[in-house]
Amino acid sequence: MIELLTLEIAKQLLAVAEQKARQMGLSFDIAIVDAEANLVAFHRMNHARIAGIEISQGKAWTSVAMQMPTANLAQSALPGGQHYGVNTTNQGRVTILGGGIPLVREGMIVGGIGVAGGTIVQDMEVANAAAQAFTASHYGTPKIMVSPLN
């Protein structure tokens, strides 16, 4: 049986994402949602853009609701793509900007992360750092390592 994404794990993922953001010298809004796309944890770094609050949450929600990284959706939502117009559905909640990644355990989506505050590439880099830490951790006994900020 796959456990739910806990607040403890979400906090650790926020710490990993913040550490990556600090290494980049940038401030981000970071959202973690569960398997039903409900917000579990959110962190707005000092000086992060206010607009990024909803954008990061939208990216996390979309990654779970659409069962794919939002960067993939961004490509397929272009005119002529298979998901063209999807961003007009769900009261406009579907966010087609890169930086949202589903969190997968044993082939099941157990949550998602959404990051906003930099360029799309920077958002994806921060989200990927946390998603990779999640993949590398032992679920149930999370030991996501965050090195000291020096």
Short mmCIF file of N, CA and C in Angstrom, two decimals:
data_model
loop_
_atom_site.label_atom_id
_atom_site.label_comp_id
_atom_site.label_asym_id
_atom_site.label_seq_id
_atom_site.Cartn_x
_atom_site.Cartn_y
_atom_site.Cartn_z
N MET A 1 0.84 -1.18 0.00
CA MET A 1 0.00 0.00 0.00
C MET A 1 0.88 1.25 0.00
N ILE A 2 0.53 2.19 -0.84
CA ILE A 2 1.30 3.43 -0.94
C ILE A 2 0.74 4.44 0.05
N GLU A 3 1.63 5.01 0.85
CA GLU A 3 1.22 6.00 1.84
C GLU A 3 0.96 7.35 1.18
N LEU A 4 0.21 8.16 1.87
CA LEU A 4 -0.06 9.51 1.40
C LEU A 4 1.18 10.38 1.57
N LEU A 5 1.23 11.43 0.81
CA LEU A 5 2.29 12.42 0.96
C LEU A 5 2.03 13.17 2.27
N THR A 6 2.94 13.05 3.22
CA THR A 6 2.73 13.65 4.54
C THR A 6 3.26 15.08 4.58
N LEU A 7 2.82 15.81 5.58
CA LEU A 7 3.32 17.16 5.80
C LEU A 7 4.82 17.14 6.06
N GLU A 8 5.29 16.13 6.80
CA GLU A 8 6.73 16.02 7.08
C GLU A 8 7.53 15.92 5.78
N ILE A 9 7.09 15.08 4.88
CA ILE A 9 7.78 14.93 3.60
C ILE A 9 7.68 16.22 2.79
N ALA A 10 6.50 16.83 2.79
CA ALA A 10 6.32 18.08 2.05
C ALA A 10 7.27 19.17 2.56
N LYS A 11 7.43 19.27 3.87
CA LYS A 11 8.36 20.26 4.44
C LYS A 11 9.79 19.99 4.00
N GLN A 12 10.16 18.71 3.93
CA GLN A 12 11.51 18.37 3.49
C GLN A 12 11.70 18.74 2.02
N LEU A 13 10.68 18.54 1.22
CA LEU A 13 10.77 18.91 -0.19
C LEU A 13 10.86 20.42 -0.35
N LEU A 14 10.12 21.16 0.47
CA LEU A 14 10.23 22.62 0.46
C LEU A 14 11.66 23.04 0.77
N ALA A 15 12.28 22.39 1.75
CA ALA A 15 13.66 22.72 2.14
C ALA A 15 14.63 22.44 1.00
N VAL A 16 14.45 21.33 0.30
CA VAL A 16 15.32 21.01 -0.83
C VAL A 16 15.16 22.07 -1.93
N ALA A 17 13.92 22.42 -2.23
CA ALA A 17 13.66 23.42 -3.27
C ALA A 17 14.23 24.78 -2.87
N GLU A 18 14.06 25.16 -1.61
CA GLU A 18 14.61 26.44 -1.15
C GLU A 18 16.14 26.44 -1.23
N GLN A 19 16.75 25.33 -0.86
CA GLN A 19 18.21 25.25 -0.93
C GLN A 19 18.68 25.45 -2.37
N LYS A 20 18.02 24.82 -3.31
CA LYS A 20 18.38 24.97 -4.72
C LYS A 20 18.19 26.42 -5.16
N ALA A 21 17.09 27.03 -4.73
CA ALA A 21 16.82 28.42 -5.08
C ALA A 21 17.91 29.35 -4.54
N ARG A 22 18.32 29.12 -3.30
CA ARG A 22 19.38 29.94 -2.71
C ARG A 22 20.70 29.77 -3.46
N GLN A 23 20.99 28.55 -3.89
CA GLN A 23 22.21 28.31 -4.69
C GLN A 23 22.16 29.12 -5.98
N MET A 24 20.96 29.32 -6.50
CA MET A 24 20.78 30.07 -7.74
C MET A 24 20.70 31.57 -7.48
N GLY A 25 20.59 31.96 -6.20
CA GLY A 25 20.50 33.37 -5.85
C GLY A 25 19.14 33.99 -6.17
N LEU A 26 18.08 33.17 -6.15
CA LEU A 26 16.75 33.64 -6.51
C LEU A 26 15.73 33.28 -5.44
N SER A 27 14.59 33.96 -5.48
CA SER A 27 13.49 33.69 -4.56
C SER A 27 12.31 33.11 -5.32
N PHE A 28 11.71 32.06 -4.76
CA PHE A 28 10.62 31.37 -5.43
C PHE A 28 9.44 31.16 -4.49
N ASP A 29 8.29 30.93 -5.10
CA ASP A 29 7.11 30.42 -4.42
C ASP A 29 7.07 28.93 -4.73
N ILE A 30 6.85 28.11 -3.70
CA ILE A 30 6.93 26.65 -3.85
C ILE A 30 5.69 26.03 -3.22
N ALA A 31 4.98 25.22 -3.98
CA ALA A 31 3.76 24.57 -3.49
C ALA A 31 3.88 23.06 -3.62
N ILE A 32 3.37 22.35 -2.63
CA ILE A 32 3.33 20.89 -2.64
C ILE A 32 1.86 20.48 -2.46
N VAL A 33 1.37 19.61 -3.35
CA VAL A 33 0.00 19.10 -3.25
C VAL A 33 0.02 17.58 -3.10
N ASP A 34 -1.10 17.03 -2.63
CA ASP A 34 -1.21 15.58 -2.46
C ASP A 34 -1.78 14.93 -3.73
N ALA A 35 -2.11 13.66 -3.65
CA ALA A 35 -2.58 12.90 -4.80
C ALA A 35 -3.92 13.42 -5.34
N GLU A 36 -4.69 14.11 -4.52
CA GLU A 36 -5.94 14.71 -4.98
C GLU A 36 -5.76 16.17 -5.39
N ALA A 37 -4.52 16.61 -5.44
CA ALA A 37 -4.15 17.97 -5.83
C ALA A 37 -4.55 19.02 -4.79
N ASN A 38 -4.73 18.59 -3.54
CA ASN A 38 -5.00 19.52 -2.44
C ASN A 38 -3.69 20.03 -1.87
N LEU A 39 -3.63 21.29 -1.56
CA LEU A 39 -2.42 21.90 -1.03
C LEU A 39 -2.05 21.26 0.31
N VAL A 40 -0.80 20.80 0.42
CA VAL A 40 -0.27 20.23 1.66
C VAL A 40 0.66 21.24 2.33
N ALA A 41 1.49 21.90 1.54
CA ALA A 41 2.44 22.86 2.10
C ALA A 41 2.78 23.91 1.05
N PHE A 42 3.08 25.10 1.52
CA PHE A 42 3.45 26.20 0.63
C PHE A 42 4.50 27.04 1.32
N HIS A 43 5.45 27.54 0.52
CA HIS A 43 6.50 28.41 1.07
C HIS A 43 6.76 29.53 0.08
N ARG A 44 6.69 30.77 0.57
CA ARG A 44 7.06 31.92 -0.25
C ARG A 44 8.34 32.48 0.34
N MET A 45 9.41 32.37 -0.43
CA MET A 45 10.69 32.90 0.01
C MET A 45 10.62 34.42 0.07
N ASN A 46 11.46 35.02 0.90
CA ASN A 46 11.51 36.48 0.97
C ASN A 46 11.72 37.06 -0.42
N HIS A 47 10.94 38.07 -0.74
CA HIS A 47 11.04 38.81 -2.00
C HIS A 47 10.55 38.03 -3.22
N ALA A 48 9.95 36.88 -3.02
CA ALA A 48 9.37 36.16 -4.16
C ALA A 48 8.17 36.95 -4.66
N ARG A 49 7.90 36.83 -5.94
CA ARG A 49 6.80 37.57 -6.55
C ARG A 49 5.45 37.11 -5.97
N ILE A 50 4.59 38.06 -5.70
CA ILE A 50 3.26 37.75 -5.18
C ILE A 50 2.47 36.95 -6.21
N ALA A 51 2.61 37.26 -7.48
CA ALA A 51 1.89 36.53 -8.52
C ALA A 51 2.26 35.05 -8.52
N GLY A 52 3.47 34.74 -8.05
CA GLY A 52 3.94 33.36 -8.03
C GLY A 52 3.20 32.47 -7.05
N ILE A 53 2.48 33.07 -6.09
CA ILE A 53 1.73 32.27 -5.12
C ILE A 53 0.72 31.40 -5.86
N GLU A 54 -0.16 32.02 -6.64
CA GLU A 54 -1.17 31.26 -7.37
C GLU A 54 -0.56 30.46 -8.51
N ILE A 55 0.47 31.00 -9.14
CA ILE A 55 1.09 30.29 -10.26
C ILE A 55 1.72 28.98 -9.78
N SER A 56 2.46 29.02 -8.68
CA SER A 56 3.10 27.79 -8.18
C SER A 56 2.05 26.76 -7.76
N GLN A 57 0.99 27.22 -7.10
CA GLN A 57 -0.07 26.31 -6.71
C GLN A 57 -0.79 25.74 -7.93
N GLY A 58 -0.96 26.57 -8.95
CA GLY A 58 -1.56 26.10 -10.19
C GLY A 58 -0.71 25.06 -10.90
N LYS A 59 0.60 25.26 -10.88
CA LYS A 59 1.51 24.28 -11.49
C LYS A 59 1.46 22.94 -10.76
N ALA A 60 1.48 22.99 -9.42
CA ALA A 60 1.42 21.76 -8.64
C ALA A 60 0.09 21.04 -8.91
N TRP A 61 -1.01 21.78 -8.86
CA TRP A 61 -2.34 21.22 -9.11
C TRP A 61 -2.41 20.58 -10.51
N THR A 62 -1.93 21.30 -11.49
CA THR A 62 -1.97 20.84 -12.88
C THR A 62 -1.15 19.57 -13.07
N SER A 63 0.02 19.50 -12.43
CA SER A 63 0.87 18.32 -12.60
C SER A 63 0.17 17.06 -12.13
N VAL A 64 -0.66 17.18 -11.10
CA VAL A 64 -1.42 16.03 -10.60
C VAL A 64 -2.68 15.82 -11.44
N ALA A 65 -3.41 16.89 -11.69
CA ALA A 65 -4.68 16.78 -12.41
C ALA A 65 -4.49 16.27 -13.84
N MET A 66 -3.40 16.67 -14.48
CA MET A 66 -3.13 16.24 -15.86
C MET A 66 -2.16 15.07 -15.92
N GLN A 67 -1.62 14.66 -14.77
CA GLN A 67 -0.73 13.51 -14.65
C GLN A 67 0.50 13.62 -15.55
N MET A 68 1.11 14.81 -15.54
CA MET A 68 2.32 15.04 -16.33
C MET A 68 3.00 16.32 -15.88
N PRO A 69 4.30 16.43 -16.14
CA PRO A 69 4.97 17.70 -15.86
C PRO A 69 4.32 18.81 -16.69
N THR A 70 4.20 19.97 -16.11
CA THR A 70 3.57 21.08 -16.82
C THR A 70 4.39 21.51 -18.03
N ALA A 71 5.69 21.25 -18.04
CA ALA A 71 6.51 21.57 -19.21
C ALA A 71 6.05 20.75 -20.42
N ASN A 72 5.67 19.49 -20.20
CA ASN A 72 5.15 18.65 -21.29
C ASN A 72 3.84 19.21 -21.81
N LEU A 73 3.00 19.64 -20.89
CA LEU A 73 1.71 20.19 -21.25
C LEU A 73 1.88 21.50 -22.02
N ALA A 74 2.87 22.28 -21.66
CA ALA A 74 3.11 23.55 -22.35
C ALA A 74 3.32 23.32 -23.85
N GLN A 75 4.05 22.28 -24.19
CA GLN A 75 4.30 21.97 -25.60
C GLN A 75 3.04 21.48 -26.30
N SER A 76 2.30 20.59 -25.65
CA SER A 76 1.12 20.02 -26.31
C SER A 76 -0.08 20.97 -26.31
N ALA A 77 0.00 22.09 -25.57
CA ALA A 77 -1.08 23.06 -25.53
C ALA A 77 -0.92 24.15 -26.59
N LEU A 78 0.13 24.06 -27.38
CA LEU A 78 0.33 25.03 -28.47
C LEU A 78 -0.73 24.80 -29.54
N PRO A 79 -1.05 25.83 -30.34
CA PRO A 79 -2.03 25.64 -31.41
C PRO A 79 -1.67 24.42 -32.27
N GLY A 80 -2.67 23.57 -32.48
CA GLY A 80 -2.46 22.35 -33.24
C GLY A 80 -2.08 21.16 -32.38
N GLY A 81 -1.72 21.39 -31.12
CA GLY A 81 -1.33 20.31 -30.21
C GLY A 81 -2.54 19.58 -29.66
N GLN A 82 -2.30 18.39 -29.12
CA GLN A 82 -3.41 17.58 -28.62
C GLN A 82 -4.12 18.17 -27.42
N HIS A 83 -3.46 19.08 -26.70
CA HIS A 83 -4.10 19.72 -25.53
C HIS A 83 -4.39 21.20 -25.76
N TYR A 84 -4.44 21.60 -27.02
CA TYR A 84 -4.68 23.01 -27.32
C TYR A 84 -5.99 23.47 -26.67
N GLY A 85 -5.92 24.56 -25.93
CA GLY A 85 -7.09 25.12 -25.27
C GLY A 85 -7.33 24.60 -23.87
N VAL A 86 -6.52 23.62 -23.41
CA VAL A 86 -6.74 23.03 -22.08
C VAL A 86 -6.65 24.08 -20.98
N ASN A 87 -5.86 25.12 -21.19
CA ASN A 87 -5.69 26.16 -20.18
C ASN A 87 -6.96 27.00 -20.00
N THR A 88 -7.95 26.82 -20.84
CA THR A 88 -9.22 27.53 -20.68
C THR A 88 -10.23 26.70 -19.91
N THR A 89 -9.86 25.47 -19.52
CA THR A 89 -10.77 24.58 -18.80
C THR A 89 -10.57 24.72 -17.29
N ASN A 90 -11.43 24.09 -16.53
CA ASN A 90 -11.32 24.08 -15.06
C ASN A 90 -11.22 25.49 -14.50
N GLN A 91 -12.07 26.37 -14.98
CA GLN A 91 -12.10 27.78 -14.58
C GLN A 91 -10.73 28.44 -14.74
N GLY A 92 -9.97 28.02 -15.75
CA GLY A 92 -8.66 28.59 -16.02
C GLY A 92 -7.58 28.12 -15.07
N ARG A 93 -7.84 27.10 -14.29
CA ARG A 93 -6.89 26.64 -13.28
C ARG A 93 -5.71 25.86 -13.88
N VAL A 94 -5.89 25.27 -15.05
CA VAL A 94 -4.81 24.51 -15.67
C VAL A 94 -3.70 25.48 -16.07
N THR A 95 -2.53 25.24 -15.54
CA THR A 95 -1.37 26.12 -15.75
C THR A 95 -0.39 25.43 -16.69
N ILE A 96 -0.14 26.05 -17.84
CA ILE A 96 0.68 25.39 -18.86
C ILE A 96 2.09 25.96 -18.94
N LEU A 97 2.62 26.38 -17.80
CA LEU A 97 3.99 26.86 -17.71
C LEU A 97 4.84 25.79 -17.04
N GLY A 98 6.05 25.58 -17.51
CA GLY A 98 6.95 24.61 -16.89
C GLY A 98 7.24 24.97 -15.44
N GLY A 99 7.46 23.94 -14.61
CA GLY A 99 7.76 24.14 -13.20
C GLY A 99 6.84 23.36 -12.29
N GLY A 100 5.96 22.55 -12.86
CA GLY A 100 5.10 21.66 -12.09
C GLY A 100 5.45 20.22 -12.41
N ILE A 101 5.68 19.39 -11.39
CA ILE A 101 6.11 18.01 -11.60
C ILE A 101 5.33 17.08 -10.67
N PRO A 102 4.74 16.02 -11.22
CA PRO A 102 4.09 15.04 -10.33
C PRO A 102 5.14 14.30 -9.50
N LEU A 103 4.77 13.94 -8.28
CA LEU A 103 5.63 13.15 -7.42
C LEU A 103 5.12 11.72 -7.48
N VAL A 104 5.97 10.82 -7.94
CA VAL A 104 5.55 9.45 -8.23
C VAL A 104 6.26 8.47 -7.31
N ARG A 105 5.49 7.51 -6.78
CA ARG A 105 6.04 6.43 -5.95
C ARG A 105 5.37 5.14 -6.40
N GLU A 106 6.17 4.16 -6.73
CA GLU A 106 5.69 2.85 -7.17
C GLU A 106 4.70 2.97 -8.32
N GLY A 107 4.98 3.87 -9.24
CA GLY A 107 4.15 4.06 -10.42
C GLY A 107 2.86 4.83 -10.19
N MET A 108 2.65 5.32 -8.97
CA MET A 108 1.44 6.07 -8.64
C MET A 108 1.79 7.52 -8.32
N ILE A 109 0.97 8.44 -8.80
CA ILE A 109 1.16 9.85 -8.45
C ILE A 109 0.64 10.05 -7.03
N VAL A 110 1.54 10.46 -6.14
CA VAL A 110 1.17 10.69 -4.75
C VAL A 110 1.13 12.17 -4.40
N GLY A 111 1.48 13.02 -5.35
CA GLY A 111 1.47 14.45 -5.12
C GLY A 111 2.12 15.17 -6.28
N GLY A 112 2.37 16.45 -6.06
CA GLY A 112 3.02 17.26 -7.08
C GLY A 112 3.68 18.47 -6.45
N ILE A 113 4.64 19.02 -7.17
CA ILE A 113 5.31 20.24 -6.74
C ILE A 113 5.16 21.27 -7.85
N GLY A 114 4.97 22.51 -7.45
CA GLY A 114 4.91 23.63 -8.38
C GLY A 114 5.81 24.74 -7.89
N VAL A 115 6.58 25.31 -8.81
CA VAL A 115 7.55 26.35 -8.46
C VAL A 115 7.37 27.52 -9.43
N ALA A 116 7.39 28.74 -8.88
CA ALA A 116 7.30 29.95 -9.70
C ALA A 116 8.19 31.02 -9.11
N GLY A 117 8.78 31.82 -9.98
CA GLY A 117 9.59 32.94 -9.50
C GLY A 117 10.75 33.30 -10.39
N GLY A 118 11.17 32.38 -11.23
CA GLY A 118 12.27 32.65 -12.15
C GLY A 118 11.79 32.48 -13.58
N THR A 119 12.72 32.19 -14.46
CA THR A 119 12.33 31.81 -15.82
C THR A 119 11.73 30.41 -15.76
N ILE A 120 11.12 29.98 -16.82
CA ILE A 120 10.56 28.63 -16.84
C ILE A 120 11.67 27.60 -16.60
N VAL A 121 12.82 27.80 -17.19
CA VAL A 121 13.94 26.87 -17.00
C VAL A 121 14.36 26.85 -15.54
N GLN A 122 14.44 28.01 -14.90
CA GLN A 122 14.82 28.08 -13.48
C GLN A 122 13.75 27.43 -12.60
N ASP A 123 12.49 27.68 -12.90
CA ASP A 123 11.40 27.05 -12.15
C ASP A 123 11.51 25.54 -12.24
N MET A 124 11.76 25.04 -13.44
CA MET A 124 11.89 23.59 -13.65
C MET A 124 13.09 23.03 -12.90
N GLU A 125 14.18 23.77 -12.85
CA GLU A 125 15.38 23.31 -12.14
C GLU A 125 15.12 23.15 -10.65
N VAL A 126 14.43 24.10 -10.06
CA VAL A 126 14.11 24.02 -8.63
C VAL A 126 13.12 22.88 -8.36
N ALA A 127 12.09 22.79 -9.19
CA ALA A 127 11.10 21.71 -9.02
C ALA A 127 11.76 20.34 -9.19
N ASN A 128 12.64 20.22 -10.17
CA ASN A 128 13.34 18.95 -10.41
C ASN A 128 14.22 18.56 -9.23
N ALA A 129 14.86 19.52 -8.59
CA ALA A 129 15.70 19.20 -7.43
C ALA A 129 14.87 18.53 -6.34
N ALA A 130 13.69 19.07 -6.06
CA ALA A 130 12.84 18.48 -5.03
C ALA A 130 12.26 17.15 -5.50
N ALA A 131 11.84 17.06 -6.75
CA ALA A 131 11.27 15.80 -7.27
C ALA A 131 12.31 14.69 -7.25
N GLN A 132 13.55 15.01 -7.58
CA GLN A 132 14.62 14.01 -7.55
C GLN A 132 14.92 13.58 -6.12
N ALA A 133 14.88 14.51 -5.18
CA ALA A 133 15.09 14.16 -3.76
C ALA A 133 13.96 13.25 -3.29
N PHE A 134 12.75 13.50 -3.74
CA PHE A 134 11.62 12.66 -3.38
C PHE A 134 11.81 11.25 -3.93
N THR A 135 12.21 11.15 -5.17
CA THR A 135 12.42 9.85 -5.82
C THR A 135 13.53 9.07 -5.12
N ALA A 136 14.57 9.77 -4.68
CA ALA A 136 15.72 9.12 -4.05
C ALA A 136 15.47 8.74 -2.60
N SER A 137 14.43 9.33 -1.97
CA SER A 137 14.17 9.06 -0.55
C SER A 137 13.48 7.72 -0.37
N HIS A 138 13.54 7.21 0.85
CA HIS A 138 12.83 5.99 1.21
C HIS A 138 11.49 6.41 1.78
N TYR A 139 10.45 6.17 1.03
CA TYR A 139 9.11 6.58 1.43
C TYR A 139 8.72 5.93 2.74
N GLY A 140 8.06 6.66 3.60
CA GLY A 140 7.65 6.14 4.89
C GLY A 140 8.66 6.48 5.97
N THR A 141 9.95 6.47 5.62
CA THR A 141 10.99 6.92 6.53
C THR A 141 11.85 7.92 5.77
N PRO A 142 11.26 9.09 5.45
CA PRO A 142 11.95 10.04 4.60
C PRO A 142 13.21 10.58 5.27
N LYS A 143 14.26 10.58 4.52
CA LYS A 143 15.53 11.14 4.99
C LYS A 143 16.09 11.97 3.85
N ILE A 144 15.36 12.98 3.45
CA ILE A 144 15.80 13.85 2.37
C ILE A 144 16.87 14.76 2.93
N MET A 145 18.04 14.68 2.36
CA MET A 145 19.19 15.40 2.90
C MET A 145 19.27 16.83 2.33
N VAL A 146 19.42 17.76 3.22
CA VAL A 146 19.62 19.15 2.85
C VAL A 146 20.93 19.58 3.46
N SER A 147 21.84 20.06 2.64
CA SER A 147 23.14 20.47 3.18
C SER A 147 23.02 21.88 3.77
N PRO A 148 23.91 22.22 4.70
CA PRO A 148 23.86 23.55 5.32
C PRO A 148 24.06 24.64 4.28
N LEU A 149 23.39 25.75 4.50
CA LEU A 149 23.54 26.90 3.59
C LEU A 149 24.73 27.72 4.03
N ASN A 150 25.76 27.69 3.26
CA ASN A 150 26.97 28.46 3.59
C ASN A 150 27.21 29.50 2.55
#
